[in-house]
Short mmCIF file of N, CA and C in Angstrom, two decimals:
data_model
loop_
_atom_site.label_atom_id
_atom_site.label_comp_id
_atom_site.label_asym_id
_atom_site.label_seq_id
_atom_site.Cartn_x
_atom_site.Cartn_y
_atom_site.Cartn_z
N THR A 21 0.91 -1.44 0.01
CA THR A 21 -0.08 0.06 0.20
C THR A 21 0.86 1.22 -0.25
N ALA A 22 2.21 1.12 0.02
CA ALA A 22 2.79 2.47 -0.16
C ALA A 22 3.87 2.47 -1.34
N ASP A 23 3.81 3.72 -1.89
CA ASP A 23 4.43 3.99 -3.50
C ASP A 23 5.94 3.48 -3.51
N PRO A 24 6.50 3.19 -4.32
CA PRO A 24 7.84 2.96 -4.58
C PRO A 24 8.97 4.15 -3.92
N GLY A 25 9.49 3.22 -2.83
CA GLY A 25 10.57 4.59 -2.32
C GLY A 25 10.42 5.13 -1.34
N VAL A 26 9.15 5.36 -0.79
CA VAL A 26 8.57 5.53 0.48
C VAL A 26 8.95 5.21 1.80
N PRO A 27 9.76 5.92 2.43
CA PRO A 27 10.23 5.24 3.75
C PRO A 27 9.24 4.61 5.11
N LEU A 28 9.89 3.65 5.24
CA LEU A 28 9.11 2.81 5.90
C LEU A 28 9.89 2.44 7.13
N THR A 29 9.13 2.23 8.35
CA THR A 29 10.03 1.56 9.53
C THR A 29 9.38 0.07 9.72
N TYR A 30 9.96 -0.65 10.26
CA TYR A 30 9.69 -1.76 10.77
C TYR A 30 10.02 -2.15 12.13
N GLN A 31 9.60 -3.33 12.60
CA GLN A 31 9.75 -4.22 13.70
C GLN A 31 9.61 -5.68 13.80
N VAL A 32 9.97 -6.46 14.72
CA VAL A 32 10.40 -7.79 14.50
C VAL A 32 9.94 -8.33 15.98
N THR A 33 8.51 -8.79 16.13
CA THR A 33 8.13 -8.80 17.97
C THR A 33 7.96 -10.34 17.84
N ALA A 34 8.62 -10.56 19.07
CA ALA A 34 8.98 -12.07 19.29
C ALA A 34 7.56 -12.57 19.64
N PRO A 35 7.22 -13.95 20.45
CA PRO A 35 6.18 -14.52 20.57
C PRO A 35 5.65 -13.90 21.82
N GLY A 36 6.44 -13.33 22.88
CA GLY A 36 5.64 -13.01 24.14
C GLY A 36 5.49 -11.61 23.86
N GLY A 37 5.90 -10.70 22.44
CA GLY A 37 5.40 -9.46 22.39
C GLY A 37 6.50 -8.54 22.20
N ALA A 38 7.86 -9.04 22.99
CA ALA A 38 8.70 -7.97 23.16
C ALA A 38 9.08 -7.57 21.24
N ILE A 39 9.77 -6.23 21.52
CA ILE A 39 10.19 -5.91 19.92
C ILE A 39 11.63 -6.22 20.03
N ARG A 40 12.05 -7.37 19.12
CA ARG A 40 13.37 -7.65 19.13
C ARG A 40 14.22 -7.06 18.11
N HIS A 41 13.79 -6.32 17.16
CA HIS A 41 14.73 -5.77 16.26
C HIS A 41 13.95 -4.43 15.33
N SER A 42 14.35 -3.64 14.92
CA SER A 42 13.32 -2.10 14.50
C SER A 42 14.80 -2.04 13.39
N GLY A 43 14.01 -1.35 12.52
CA GLY A 43 14.91 -0.41 11.57
C GLY A 43 13.95 0.47 10.69
N ALA A 44 14.71 0.73 9.90
CA ALA A 44 13.91 1.74 8.81
C ALA A 44 14.50 1.17 7.26
N THR A 45 13.35 1.26 6.08
CA THR A 45 13.56 0.50 4.93
C THR A 45 12.87 1.81 4.11
N GLN A 46 12.92 1.02 2.74
CA GLN A 46 11.72 2.03 1.41
C GLN A 46 10.93 0.99 0.95
N ALA A 47 9.87 1.15 0.57
CA ALA A 47 9.10 0.06 0.17
C ALA A 47 9.81 0.57 -1.24
N PRO A 48 9.66 -1.37 -1.74
CA PRO A 48 9.94 -1.77 -3.18
C PRO A 48 9.07 -1.43 -4.15
N PRO A 49 9.42 -1.76 -5.73
CA PRO A 49 8.62 -1.49 -6.68
C PRO A 49 7.82 -2.86 -6.46
N ALA A 50 6.73 -1.82 -7.16
CA ALA A 50 5.60 -3.04 -6.89
C ALA A 50 5.99 -4.47 -7.69
N GLY A 51 5.83 -5.34 -7.19
CA GLY A 51 6.22 -6.99 -7.62
C GLY A 51 7.40 -7.19 -7.17
N SER A 52 7.77 -6.49 -6.43
CA SER A 52 9.68 -7.05 -5.98
C SER A 52 9.15 -6.78 -4.31
N PRO A 53 10.01 -8.03 -4.17
CA PRO A 53 10.17 -8.34 -2.28
C PRO A 53 10.97 -7.08 -1.40
N LEU A 54 9.97 -7.14 -0.66
CA LEU A 54 10.86 -6.13 0.70
C LEU A 54 11.81 -7.23 1.23
N ILE A 55 12.90 -7.16 1.47
CA ILE A 55 13.95 -7.86 1.95
C ILE A 55 14.59 -7.10 3.27
N VAL A 56 14.29 -7.79 4.76
CA VAL A 56 14.62 -7.27 5.80
C VAL A 56 15.89 -8.23 6.32
N VAL A 57 17.11 -8.14 7.01
CA VAL A 57 18.42 -8.34 7.03
C VAL A 57 18.47 -8.47 8.48
N LEU A 58 18.32 -9.52 9.22
CA LEU A 58 18.12 -9.27 10.93
C LEU A 58 19.38 -10.01 11.48
N PRO A 59 20.14 -9.08 12.42
CA PRO A 59 21.38 -9.95 12.89
C PRO A 59 21.12 -11.03 13.43
N ASN A 60 21.63 -12.61 13.65
CA ASN A 60 21.45 -13.66 14.35
C ASN A 60 20.82 -13.21 15.91
N ALA A 61 21.19 -12.28 16.81
CA ALA A 61 21.15 -12.41 18.06
C ALA A 61 19.49 -12.00 17.57
N ALA A 62 18.67 -11.53 17.03
CA ALA A 62 17.30 -11.06 16.86
C ALA A 62 16.17 -12.20 17.05
N ILE A 63 16.92 -13.24 16.59
CA ILE A 63 15.89 -14.59 16.55
C ILE A 63 16.54 -15.35 17.55
N ARG A 64 15.80 -15.32 19.04
CA ARG A 64 16.38 -16.37 19.77
C ARG A 64 15.37 -17.21 20.35
N GLU A 65 14.36 -17.36 20.05
CA GLU A 65 13.65 -18.51 20.47
C GLU A 65 12.61 -19.04 19.38
N THR A 66 11.88 -20.19 19.66
CA THR A 66 10.87 -20.80 18.56
C THR A 66 9.66 -20.22 19.05
N GLY A 67 8.53 -20.18 17.56
CA GLY A 67 7.00 -19.68 18.31
C GLY A 67 6.88 -18.88 16.90
N ALA A 68 5.33 -18.00 17.31
CA ALA A 68 4.93 -17.10 16.35
C ALA A 68 5.53 -15.49 16.88
N TRP A 69 6.26 -15.26 15.62
CA TRP A 69 6.78 -13.89 15.63
C TRP A 69 5.92 -12.95 14.65
N VAL A 70 5.96 -11.68 14.32
CA VAL A 70 5.54 -10.79 13.68
C VAL A 70 6.68 -9.56 12.91
N LEU A 71 6.71 -9.33 11.74
CA LEU A 71 7.51 -8.39 11.04
C LEU A 71 5.78 -7.25 10.42
N LEU A 72 6.16 -5.96 11.23
CA LEU A 72 5.12 -4.88 11.24
C LEU A 72 5.95 -4.03 10.43
N LEU A 73 5.26 -3.42 9.60
CA LEU A 73 6.01 -2.31 8.48
C LEU A 73 4.54 -1.08 9.04
N ARG A 74 5.46 0.34 9.29
CA ARG A 74 4.48 1.53 9.65
C ARG A 74 5.14 2.27 8.44
N ASN A 75 3.85 3.43 8.20
CA ASN A 75 4.70 4.10 7.26
C ASN A 75 5.34 5.73 7.77
N GLN A 76 5.27 6.50 7.81
CA GLN A 76 5.83 7.59 8.41
C GLN A 76 5.03 8.22 9.54
N GLN A 77 4.13 8.42 9.37
CA GLN A 77 2.86 8.49 10.53
C GLN A 77 2.84 8.02 11.47
N GLY A 78 3.25 6.92 11.28
CA GLY A 78 3.27 5.44 12.56
C GLY A 78 2.45 4.78 12.36
N ALA A 79 1.04 4.64 11.02
CA ALA A 79 0.15 3.60 10.93
C ALA A 79 0.60 2.39 10.51
N GLU A 80 0.20 1.49 11.00
CA GLU A 80 -0.06 0.02 10.16
C GLU A 80 -0.01 -0.13 8.99
N ILE A 81 1.01 -0.60 8.00
CA ILE A 81 0.35 -0.96 6.68
C ILE A 81 0.46 -2.36 6.28
N ALA A 82 0.99 -2.98 6.72
CA ALA A 82 1.17 -4.42 6.92
C ALA A 82 1.63 -5.22 8.02
N ARG A 83 1.20 -6.51 8.15
CA ARG A 83 1.65 -7.20 9.13
C ARG A 83 2.04 -8.60 8.54
N TYR A 84 3.21 -9.10 8.87
CA TYR A 84 3.69 -10.36 8.38
C TYR A 84 3.73 -11.76 9.36
N PRO A 85 2.92 -12.56 9.84
CA PRO A 85 3.41 -13.29 10.58
C PRO A 85 4.05 -14.36 10.25
N PHE A 86 4.97 -15.14 11.25
CA PHE A 86 5.87 -15.77 10.94
C PHE A 86 6.22 -16.76 11.82
N SER A 87 6.88 -18.13 11.49
CA SER A 87 7.02 -18.85 12.35
C SER A 87 8.80 -19.51 12.61
N VAL A 88 9.20 -19.65 14.02
CA VAL A 88 10.57 -19.79 13.93
C VAL A 88 10.54 -21.14 14.55
N GLN A 89 11.60 -21.99 14.25
CA GLN A 89 11.50 -23.68 15.00
C GLN A 89 13.51 -23.65 14.66
N MET A 90 13.61 -24.11 15.64
CA MET A 90 15.24 -24.22 15.88
C MET A 90 15.31 -25.83 16.18
N ASN A 91 16.25 -26.23 16.06
CA ASN A 91 16.92 -27.89 16.05
C ASN A 91 17.77 -27.70 17.29
#
């Protein structure tokens, strides 16, 4: 829902609700993936995580749930 090149912020939320990583990025061109690279220390536990994207005004524009499994 964001035009290409528009600044966005993101946060990665752990299963318990704690924000484990946040940063800034730009909306990719239509049809292109948004790639977010996280440091190894950001993902430390298994379970249901969420990547949340916000626009410059702080409004949520996308929420991507994902799960982590570790062996």
